[in-house]
mmCIF file of C-alpha atoms in Angstrom:
data_model
loop_
_atom_site.group_PDB
_atom_site.id
_atom_site.type_symbol
_atom_site.label_atom_id
_atom_site.label_comp_id
_atom_site.label_asym_id
_atom_site.label_seq_id
_atom_site.Cartn_x
_atom_site.Cartn_y
_atom_site.Cartn_z
ATOM 1 C CA MET A 1 -5.870 -2.071 16.362
ATOM 2 C CA THR A 2 -2.591 -3.587 15.582
ATOM 3 C CA PHE A 3 0.915 -2.816 17.655
ATOM 4 C CA GLY A 4 2.266 -2.100 14.044
ATOM 5 C CA GLU A 5 -0.311 1.019 13.721
ATOM 6 C CA LEU A 6 0.298 2.233 17.260
ATOM 7 C CA GLU A 7 4.198 2.272 16.267
ATOM 8 C CA THR A 8 3.472 3.983 12.986
ATOM 9 C CA ALA A 9 1.369 6.748 15.061
ATOM 10 C CA GLY A 10 4.006 6.820 17.734
ATOM 11 C CA ALA A 11 1.151 6.126 20.184
ATOM 12 C CA THR A 12 2.031 6.291 23.976
ATOM 13 C CA TRP A 13 -1.282 4.969 25.619
ATOM 14 C CA VAL A 14 -3.879 2.402 24.902
ATOM 15 C CA ARG A 15 -7.274 2.260 26.087
ATOM 16 C CA GLY A 16 -10.198 -0.204 25.729
ATOM 17 C CA PHE A 17 -13.317 -0.985 27.379
ATOM 18 C CA PHE A 18 -14.805 -4.409 28.930
ATOM 19 C CA ALA A 19 -18.301 -5.027 28.757
ATOM 20 C CA MET A 20 -18.890 -6.595 32.515
ATOM 21 C CA PRO A 21 -21.570 -9.295 31.323
ATOM 22 C CA ASP A 22 -18.702 -10.708 29.506
ATOM 23 C CA ALA A 23 -17.039 -11.885 32.778
ATOM 24 C CA ASP A 24 -19.712 -14.734 32.565
ATOM 25 C CA GLU A 25 -18.482 -16.052 29.643
ATOM 26 C CA GLY A 26 -14.872 -16.999 30.705
ATOM 27 C CA GLU A 27 -11.890 -15.876 32.471
ATOM 28 C CA PRO A 28 -11.790 -11.974 31.877
ATOM 29 C CA GLY A 29 -8.147 -11.784 31.747
ATOM 30 C CA GLU A 30 -8.230 -13.939 28.508
ATOM 31 C CA ALA A 31 -10.670 -11.642 26.870
ATOM 32 C CA PRO A 32 -9.443 -9.655 23.795
ATOM 33 C CA ALA A 33 -9.937 -6.131 25.208
ATOM 34 C CA ILE A 34 -8.093 -6.872 28.942
ATOM 35 C CA SER A 35 -5.742 -9.346 27.488
ATOM 36 C CA THR A 36 -4.400 -6.845 24.407
ATOM 37 C CA LEU A 37 -4.102 -4.153 27.078
ATOM 38 C CA LEU A 38 -2.102 -6.654 29.074
ATOM 39 C CA GLN A 39 0.112 -6.894 26.205
ATOM 40 C CA ALA A 40 0.480 -3.253 25.735
ATOM 41 C CA SER A 41 1.450 -2.743 29.177
ATOM 42 C CA ALA A 42 4.087 -5.171 28.920
ATOM 43 C CA ARG A 43 5.005 -3.056 26.089
ATOM 44 C CA GLY A 44 5.647 -0.233 27.937
ATOM 45 C CA TYR A 45 2.313 1.726 26.838
ATOM 46 C CA GLY A 46 0.107 3.616 29.486
ATOM 47 C CA THR A 47 -3.050 1.703 29.628
ATOM 48 C CA VAL A 48 -6.694 2.779 30.166
ATOM 49 C CA LEU A 49 -9.523 0.253 30.793
ATOM 50 C CA SER A 50 -13.197 1.312 31.008
ATOM 51 C CA LEU A 51 -15.744 -1.112 32.557
ATOM 52 C CA LYS A 52 -19.083 -1.130 30.677
ATOM 53 C CA PHE A 53 -22.217 -1.570 33.056
ATOM 54 C CA PRO A 54 -24.338 -2.664 31.792
ATOM 55 C CA SER A 55 -23.799 -3.863 27.963
ATOM 56 C CA PHE A 56 -25.585 -2.618 25.210
ATOM 57 C CA PRO A 57 -27.928 -5.612 24.910
ATOM 58 C CA GLU A 58 -29.156 -4.808 28.564
ATOM 59 C CA ARG A 59 -29.587 -1.079 27.588
ATOM 60 C CA GLY A 60 -33.383 -0.196 28.722
ATOM 61 C CA LYS A 61 -33.353 -2.552 31.771
ATOM 62 C CA PRO A 62 -33.589 -0.648 35.100
ATOM 63 C CA LEU A 63 -30.072 -0.330 36.779
ATOM 64 C CA PRO A 64 -29.808 -2.748 39.645
ATOM 65 C CA ARG A 65 -30.133 -1.089 42.837
ATOM 66 C CA PRO A 66 -27.848 -1.758 45.940
ATOM 67 C CA GLY A 67 -28.666 -4.780 48.047
ATOM 68 C CA THR A 68 -30.631 -6.629 45.441
ATOM 69 C CA ASP A 69 -29.785 -10.214 43.617
ATOM 70 C CA ALA A 70 -29.158 -7.956 40.444
ATOM 71 C CA MET A 71 -26.822 -5.959 42.175
ATOM 72 C CA ASN A 72 -24.965 -8.648 43.805
ATOM 73 C CA ALA A 73 -24.284 -10.405 40.458
ATOM 74 C CA GLU A 74 -22.328 -7.272 39.231
ATOM 75 C CA LEU A 75 -20.147 -6.859 42.119
ATOM 76 C CA ARG A 76 -19.471 -10.686 41.673
ATOM 77 C CA ARG A 77 -18.385 -10.023 38.067
ATOM 78 C CA LEU A 78 -16.148 -7.297 39.293
ATOM 79 C CA ASP A 79 -14.607 -9.666 41.860
ATOM 80 C CA GLN A 80 -13.934 -11.769 38.801
ATOM 81 C CA VAL A 81 -12.340 -9.103 36.710
ATOM 82 C CA LEU A 82 -10.259 -7.031 39.408
ATOM 83 C CA PRO A 83 -7.503 -9.557 40.058
ATOM 84 C CA ALA A 84 -6.779 -9.360 36.317
ATOM 85 C CA VAL A 85 -6.582 -5.769 35.922
ATOM 86 C CA LEU A 86 -5.863 -3.639 39.244
ATOM 87 C CA ASP A 87 -2.094 -3.322 39.566
ATOM 88 C CA GLU A 88 -2.088 -4.040 35.817
ATOM 89 C CA VAL A 89 -3.343 -0.934 33.882
ATOM 90 C CA ASP A 90 -2.516 2.575 34.746
ATOM 91 C CA VAL A 91 -5.926 3.625 34.812
ATOM 92 C CA LEU A 92 -9.214 1.988 35.704
ATOM 93 C CA VAL A 93 -12.358 3.934 34.641
ATOM 94 C CA ILE A 94 -15.389 2.806 36.455
ATOM 95 C CA GLY A 95 -18.180 2.734 33.772
ATOM 96 C CA ASN A 96 -18.029 3.513 30.168
ATOM 97 C CA GLU A 97 -21.140 6.060 28.971
ATOM 98 C CA PRO A 98 -23.199 5.495 32.160
ATOM 99 C CA PHE A 99 -25.941 8.036 31.283
ATOM 100 C CA ILE A 100 -26.390 6.455 27.608
ATOM 101 C CA GLU A 101 -26.352 3.120 28.815
ATOM 102 C CA CYS A 102 -29.319 3.007 31.250
ATOM 103 C CA PRO A 103 -32.623 4.326 31.171
ATOM 104 C CA HIS A 104 -33.436 7.841 31.078
ATOM 105 C CA ASP A 105 -35.919 7.623 34.549
ATOM 106 C CA ASP A 106 -32.771 6.437 36.129
ATOM 107 C CA TRP A 107 -30.796 9.946 35.510
ATOM 108 C CA ASN A 108 -32.075 11.947 38.096
ATOM 109 C CA ASN A 109 -33.970 9.606 40.487
ATOM 110 C CA GLY A 110 -30.652 8.752 42.086
ATOM 111 C CA ALA A 111 -30.530 5.295 40.549
ATOM 112 C CA ILE A 112 -27.456 5.886 38.501
ATOM 113 C CA ASN A 113 -25.698 7.506 41.206
ATOM 114 C CA ALA A 114 -26.460 4.484 43.913
ATOM 115 C CA PHE A 115 -25.448 2.173 41.495
ATOM 116 C CA TYR A 116 -22.228 3.700 40.347
ATOM 117 C CA GLU A 117 -21.230 4.638 43.941
ATOM 118 C CA ALA A 118 -21.767 1.316 44.881
ATOM 119 C CA VAL A 119 -19.362 -0.146 42.060
ATOM 120 C CA ALA A 120 -16.938 2.444 43.019
ATOM 121 C CA ASP A 121 -16.902 1.703 46.581
ATOM 122 C CA HIS A 122 -16.438 -2.040 46.094
ATOM 123 C CA VAL A 123 -13.555 -1.254 43.683
ATOM 124 C CA ILE A 124 -12.107 1.066 46.512
ATOM 125 C CA GLU A 125 -12.685 -1.611 49.529
ATOM 126 C CA TYR A 126 -11.087 -4.408 46.871
ATOM 127 C CA ARG A 127 -8.099 -2.293 46.112
ATOM 128 C CA ALA A 128 -7.341 -1.431 49.804
ATOM 129 C CA ALA A 129 -7.808 -5.137 50.769
ATOM 130 C CA HIS A 130 -5.897 -6.392 48.204
ATOM 131 C CA PHE A 131 -2.915 -4.162 47.688
ATOM 132 C CA PRO A 132 -2.560 -2.606 51.497
ATOM 133 C CA GLY A 133 1.167 -1.511 50.305
ATOM 134 C CA GLY A 134 -0.297 0.602 47.183
ATOM 135 C CA CYS A 135 -1.354 -0.057 43.883
ATOM 136 C CA ARG A 136 -0.478 1.603 40.439
ATOM 137 C CA THR A 137 -3.718 1.758 39.126
ATOM 138 C CA ALA A 138 -5.573 4.918 39.394
ATOM 139 C CA LEU A 139 -9.213 5.191 39.493
ATOM 140 C CA TYR A 140 -11.528 7.335 37.432
ATOM 141 C CA MET A 141 -15.533 7.606 36.937
ATOM 142 C CA GLY A 142 -16.435 7.489 33.359
ATOM 143 C CA ALA A 143 -17.917 8.896 30.989
ATOM 144 C CA LEU A 144 -20.148 11.872 30.860
ATOM 145 C CA ASN A 145 -21.626 12.498 27.360
ATOM 146 C CA HIS A 146 -23.628 15.261 25.777
ATOM 147 C CA LEU A 147 -22.959 17.958 27.996
ATOM 148 C CA GLU A 148 -23.611 20.416 25.489
ATOM 149 C CA GLY A 149 -26.986 19.238 24.842
ATOM 150 C CA PRO A 150 -30.112 20.248 27.006
ATOM 151 C CA GLY A 151 -31.168 17.727 29.370
ATOM 152 C CA TRP A 152 -27.794 16.159 30.121
ATOM 153 C CA THR A 153 -27.026 17.953 32.985
ATOM 154 C CA GLY A 154 -29.164 17.903 36.381
ATOM 155 C CA ALA A 155 -29.567 15.953 39.724
ATOM 156 C CA GLY A 156 -27.590 12.833 38.223
ATOM 157 C CA THR A 157 -24.527 14.731 36.856
ATOM 158 C CA GLU A 158 -24.180 16.967 40.064
ATOM 159 C CA ARG A 159 -24.220 13.917 42.505
ATOM 160 C CA TRP A 160 -21.570 12.384 39.921
ATOM 161 C CA MET A 161 -19.474 15.128 40.392
ATOM 162 C CA THR A 162 -19.832 15.590 43.752
ATOM 163 C CA TYR A 163 -18.963 11.900 44.288
ATOM 164 C CA VAL A 164 -15.880 12.484 42.399
ATOM 165 C CA ARG A 165 -14.654 15.485 44.250
ATOM 166 C CA ASP A 166 -15.431 13.979 47.632
ATOM 167 C CA THR A 167 -14.248 10.411 47.274
ATOM 168 C CA PRO A 168 -10.346 10.693 47.722
ATOM 169 C CA GLU A 169 -9.476 7.191 46.165
ATOM 170 C CA ILE A 170 -11.301 8.810 42.772
ATOM 171 C CA GLU A 171 -9.089 10.811 40.841
ATOM 172 C CA GLY A 172 -11.235 12.516 38.395
ATOM 173 C CA THR A 173 -14.068 11.929 35.740
ATOM 174 C CA ASP A 174 -13.868 10.898 32.025
ATOM 175 C CA ILE A 175 -15.636 12.953 29.554
ATOM 176 C CA HIS A 176 -16.367 11.843 25.933
ATOM 177 C CA PRO A 177 -16.937 15.156 23.733
ATOM 178 C CA HIS A 178 -18.448 13.750 20.567
ATOM 179 C CA VAL A 179 -19.255 17.263 19.027
ATOM 180 C CA ALA A 180 -20.278 19.251 16.167
ATOM 181 C CA SER A 181 -17.605 22.094 16.574
ATOM 182 C CA LEU A 182 -14.658 22.514 18.875
ATOM 183 C CA ALA A 183 -16.430 25.359 20.487
ATOM 184 C CA ASP A 184 -18.952 22.883 21.728
ATOM 185 C CA SER A 185 -16.354 20.966 23.590
ATOM 186 C CA ASP A 186 -16.092 24.001 26.049
ATOM 187 C CA ALA A 187 -19.641 22.834 27.791
ATOM 188 C CA TYR A 188 -17.784 19.786 29.021
ATOM 189 C CA LEU A 189 -14.698 21.771 30.724
ATOM 190 C CA ASP A 190 -17.032 24.847 31.691
ATOM 191 C CA TYR A 191 -19.320 22.035 33.586
ATOM 192 C CA VAL A 192 -16.664 19.686 35.056
ATOM 193 C CA LEU A 193 -13.662 21.800 35.828
ATOM 194 C CA PRO A 194 -15.478 23.841 38.607
ATOM 195 C CA ARG A 195 -16.717 20.757 39.804
ATOM 196 C CA LEU A 196 -13.533 18.851 39.807
ATOM 197 C CA GLY A 197 -12.148 20.725 43.053
ATOM 198 C CA PRO A 198 -8.449 21.540 43.360
ATOM 199 C CA ASP A 199 -6.839 18.181 43.423
ATOM 200 C CA LYS A 200 -8.695 16.063 40.563
ATOM 201 C CA LYS A 201 -8.311 15.741 36.759
ATOM 202 C CA PHE A 202 -10.158 14.677 33.685
ATOM 203 C CA LEU A 203 -9.602 11.893 31.285
ATOM 204 C CA VAL A 204 -11.034 12.006 27.634
ATOM 205 C CA THR A 205 -10.756 8.686 26.360
ATOM 206 C CA GLU A 206 -13.116 9.412 23.325
ATOM 207 C CA PHE A 207 -13.382 12.964 21.619
ATOM 208 C CA SER A 208 -14.432 13.673 17.842
ATOM 209 C CA LEU A 209 -16.274 15.817 15.733
ATOM 210 C CA VAL A 210 -18.550 12.907 14.705
ATOM 211 C CA GLN A 211 -21.601 15.056 15.182
ATOM 212 C CA LEU A 212 -20.411 17.989 12.652
ATOM 213 C CA TRP A 213 -19.518 14.765 9.779
ATOM 214 C CA GLU A 214 -23.315 13.108 10.445
ATOM 215 C CA GLU A 215 -24.677 16.822 9.598
ATOM 216 C CA HIS A 216 -23.220 16.668 6.142
ATOM 217 C CA LEU A 217 -23.787 13.058 5.133
ATOM 218 C CA THR A 218 -26.653 14.423 2.893
ATOM 219 C CA ASP A 219 -24.602 17.113 1.268
ATOM 220 C CA ARG A 220 -23.859 16.977 -2.475
ATOM 221 C CA VAL A 221 -20.229 16.107 -3.164
ATOM 222 C CA ALA A 222 -18.193 19.013 -4.368
ATOM 223 C CA ALA A 223 -18.224 19.732 -8.133
ATOM 224 C CA GLU A 224 -14.411 19.451 -8.276
ATOM 225 C CA TYR A 225 -14.655 15.619 -7.007
ATOM 226 C CA ALA A 226 -17.624 14.733 -9.147
ATOM 227 C CA ALA A 227 -16.044 16.210 -12.366
ATOM 228 C CA LYS A 228 -12.645 14.457 -11.705
ATOM 229 C CA TYR A 229 -14.176 10.970 -10.889
ATOM 230 C CA GLY A 230 -17.093 10.984 -13.249
ATOM 231 C CA VAL A 231 -19.485 10.962 -10.372
ATOM 232 C CA PRO A 232 -23.124 12.227 -10.905
ATOM 233 C CA PRO A 233 -23.427 15.818 -9.485
ATOM 234 C CA GLY A 234 -26.377 14.762 -7.226
ATOM 235 C CA THR A 235 -24.274 12.001 -5.523
ATOM 236 C CA ARG A 236 -24.444 12.495 -1.681
ATOM 237 C CA VAL A 237 -21.615 12.170 0.762
ATOM 238 C CA TRP A 238 -22.933 9.247 2.192
ATOM 239 C CA GLN A 239 -22.965 7.273 -1.152
ATOM 240 C CA VAL A 240 -19.455 8.102 -1.732
ATOM 241 C CA ILE A 241 -18.413 6.820 1.815
ATOM 242 C CA LYS A 242 -20.468 3.684 1.091
ATOM 243 C CA LYS A 243 -18.669 2.743 -2.256
ATOM 244 C CA ALA A 244 -15.445 3.383 -0.607
ATOM 245 C CA LEU A 245 -16.335 0.763 2.227
ATOM 246 C CA ASP A 246 -17.659 -1.447 -0.871
ATOM 247 C CA GLU A 247 -14.738 -0.906 -2.826
ATOM 248 C CA PRO A 248 -11.793 0.864 -1.266
ATOM 249 C CA PHE A 249 -10.582 3.710 -2.950
ATOM 250 C CA PRO A 250 -7.062 4.584 -3.601
ATOM 251 C CA GLN A 251 -5.537 6.621 -1.121
ATOM 252 C CA ASP A 252 -5.387 9.670 -3.458
ATOM 253 C CA ARG A 253 -9.130 9.391 -4.337
ATOM 254 C CA TRP A 254 -10.222 9.148 -0.504
ATOM 255 C CA TYR A 255 -8.016 12.150 -0.037
ATOM 256 C CA ASP A 256 -9.766 14.089 -2.747
ATOM 257 C CA PHE A 257 -12.883 13.406 -1.389
ATOM 258 C CA LEU A 258 -12.264 14.813 1.862
ATOM 259 C CA ARG A 259 -9.899 17.782 0.834
ATOM 260 C CA THR A 260 -13.013 18.861 -1.279
ATOM 261 C CA SER A 261 -15.439 18.807 1.328
ATOM 262 C CA PRO A 262 -15.461 22.182 3.301
ATOM 263 C CA TRP A 263 -16.860 20.749 6.395
ATOM 264 C CA PHE A 264 -14.154 18.480 6.620
ATOM 265 C CA GLU A 265 -10.927 20.024 5.108
ATOM 266 C CA ASN A 266 -11.790 23.113 7.234
ATOM 267 C CA ASN A 267 -11.454 21.296 10.512
ATOM 268 C CA LYS A 268 -8.797 19.404 9.451
ATOM 269 C CA ASP A 269 -6.712 20.886 12.369
ATOM 270 C CA TYR A 270 -9.262 19.504 14.722
ATOM 271 C CA LEU A 271 -7.323 17.255 16.787
ATOM 272 C CA ARG A 272 -4.173 19.672 17.559
ATOM 273 C CA ASP A 273 -6.578 22.328 18.496
ATOM 274 C CA GLN A 274 -9.042 20.318 20.566
ATOM 275 C CA VAL A 275 -5.918 18.563 22.364
ATOM 276 C CA ARG A 276 -4.383 22.095 23.047
ATOM 277 C CA LYS A 277 -7.489 23.371 24.721
ATOM 278 C CA PHE A 278 -7.810 20.249 27.157
ATOM 279 C CA ARG A 279 -3.934 20.522 27.734
ATOM 280 C CA ALA A 280 -4.467 24.254 28.525
ATOM 281 C CA THR A 281 -6.741 23.587 31.477
ATOM 282 C CA GLY A 282 -3.668 22.206 33.219
ATOM 283 C CA LYS A 283 -6.035 19.473 34.383
ATOM 284 C CA LEU A 284 -6.035 16.717 31.594
ATOM 285 C CA ALA A 285 -4.750 13.528 32.760
ATOM 286 C CA VAL A 286 -4.712 11.188 29.541
ATOM 287 C CA ALA A 287 -6.646 12.089 26.247
ATOM 288 C CA THR A 288 -7.291 8.701 23.555
ATOM 289 C CA TYR A 289 -8.344 8.919 20.000
ATOM 290 C CA GLY A 290 -9.807 6.097 18.075
ATOM 291 C CA ILE A 291 -7.205 4.427 15.561
ATOM 292 C CA GLY A 292 -8.957 2.062 13.180
ATOM 293 C CA GLN A 293 -12.298 1.669 10.868
ATOM 294 C CA ASP A 294 -13.851 -1.236 12.655
ATOM 295 C CA THR A 295 -16.648 -3.559 11.409
ATOM 296 C CA ALA A 296 -19.371 -2.086 13.759
ATOM 297 C CA MET A 297 -18.607 1.235 12.117
ATOM 298 C CA SER A 298 -18.313 0.179 8.439
ATOM 299 C CA SER A 299 -21.059 -2.302 8.013
ATOM 300 C CA ASP A 300 -24.400 -1.021 6.335
ATOM 301 C CA PHE A 301 -23.326 2.285 5.902
ATOM 302 C CA GLY A 302 -26.212 4.595 4.973
ATOM 303 C CA PRO A 303 -27.400 8.228 5.630
ATOM 304 C CA GLY A 304 -28.664 7.390 9.457
ATOM 305 C CA LYS A 305 -25.513 5.481 10.365
ATOM 306 C CA LYS A 306 -22.923 7.487 12.459
ATOM 307 C CA PRO A 307 -20.018 8.345 10.602
ATOM 308 C CA TRP A 308 -17.232 7.412 13.151
ATOM 309 C CA LEU A 309 -14.941 6.097 10.639
ATOM 310 C CA LEU A 310 -13.955 9.537 9.475
ATOM 311 C CA ASN A 311 -12.461 10.184 12.880
ATOM 312 C CA SER A 312 -9.919 7.230 12.747
ATOM 313 C CA LEU A 313 -6.301 7.756 12.373
ATOM 314 C CA PHE A 314 -5.920 5.102 9.543
ATOM 315 C CA ALA A 315 -8.405 4.377 6.852
ATOM 316 C CA SER A 316 -7.921 0.431 7.173
ATOM 317 C CA ARG A 317 -11.933 -0.130 5.291
ATOM 318 C CA SER A 318 -12.170 2.700 3.128
ATOM 319 C CA VAL A 319 -8.679 2.728 1.563
ATOM 320 C CA GLN A 320 -6.555 0.166 -0.206
ATOM 321 C CA PRO A 321 -3.985 -0.693 1.862
ATOM 322 C CA LEU A 322 -0.452 0.447 1.198
ATOM 323 C CA PRO A 323 1.849 -1.318 -0.818
ATOM 324 C CA ASP A 324 3.422 -2.844 1.852
ATOM 325 C CA GLY A 325 0.095 -4.060 3.066
ATOM 326 C CA THR A 326 -0.334 -1.690 6.167
ATOM 327 C CA PRO A 327 -3.447 0.651 6.225
ATOM 328 C CA ALA A 328 -3.261 4.003 4.793
ATOM 329 C CA PRO A 329 -3.792 6.961 7.144
ATOM 330 C CA ASN A 330 -7.044 8.610 7.067
ATOM 331 C CA TYR A 331 -6.049 11.752 5.493
ATOM 332 C CA ALA A 332 -6.000 14.769 8.062
ATOM 333 C CA TRP A 333 -5.258 13.230 11.524
ATOM 334 C CA LEU A 334 -1.913 10.967 11.801
ATOM 335 C CA ASP A 335 0.848 13.684 11.360
ATOM 336 C CA GLU A 336 -0.903 16.040 14.127
ATOM 337 C CA PHE A 337 -1.519 12.892 16.341
ATOM 338 C CA LYS A 338 2.484 12.030 16.192
ATOM 339 C CA ALA A 339 3.068 15.610 16.994
ATOM 340 C CA LEU A 340 0.856 15.620 19.908
ATOM 341 C CA GLN A 341 2.719 13.058 21.469
ATOM 342 C CA HIS A 342 5.832 15.418 22.014
ATOM 343 C CA ARG A 343 4.805 18.263 23.910
#
């Protein structure tokens, strides 16, 4: 992400996340995610920071239990991060994707809730002690995933929502509806809204149709596209994307690829339609959307790779830069994103 891209998109908010073990590596306020958000705040953007507990390399390890040395280590990390971000960012999300980032055994045995409630209580106490006159930073819990799928709701998510509803200092919960259809996002709203209570809201710091894109990676490319660009008729969607990443396409070719793919073309108004659905609830606090094709989503692309890069506002890896050197818009999303800044 660059500030030039944000300006081109007419963006008004910026969101990032910080992996808490990185607090062991140096001053958190100087870490790229946090320092960039602080720069954005100074430029007048609204800012959202999600705290990730624990980071992906630690996935599979049991969550620390309150009162243990491991839990105390997590709280010490918090005490390093909070001075840099409280009263600086507009929204602090306690957790990134907790039900993905911990072992399945901890979902419904109370461990995930005990951990995140202890973290949230610590943040609440710290904020009250250090900002007795008030703090601009709103606190949310986050984020719930896969609520449209079987097995992703249960005792853990019920207690999660109860804590959100019954804790006055927590203003709501975050959700990440990465779905296969617009209708699938209804499961998130159907689950969260009745459990929020009258005074709480929800964030959507990530959302997309990436599950739909993934279903079509092994489809054959459209005959029209194959004929126009001399591509063998049996070429698969993922092979076209890989070729574009290996040797970035001219803008027209990338657009033709997506335009002739019905699974994409028929959903090119998704961004507008999804945000309207969120806003219609009257409970949306902030929604944010991915801006660029980064290294992680672009490297080693194949039929088993999650095609996050089709979501991005800019095709910074799959399309050649524009004549002025800036990244090309990613076909469908930029105009709708810009329009959505003005309700």
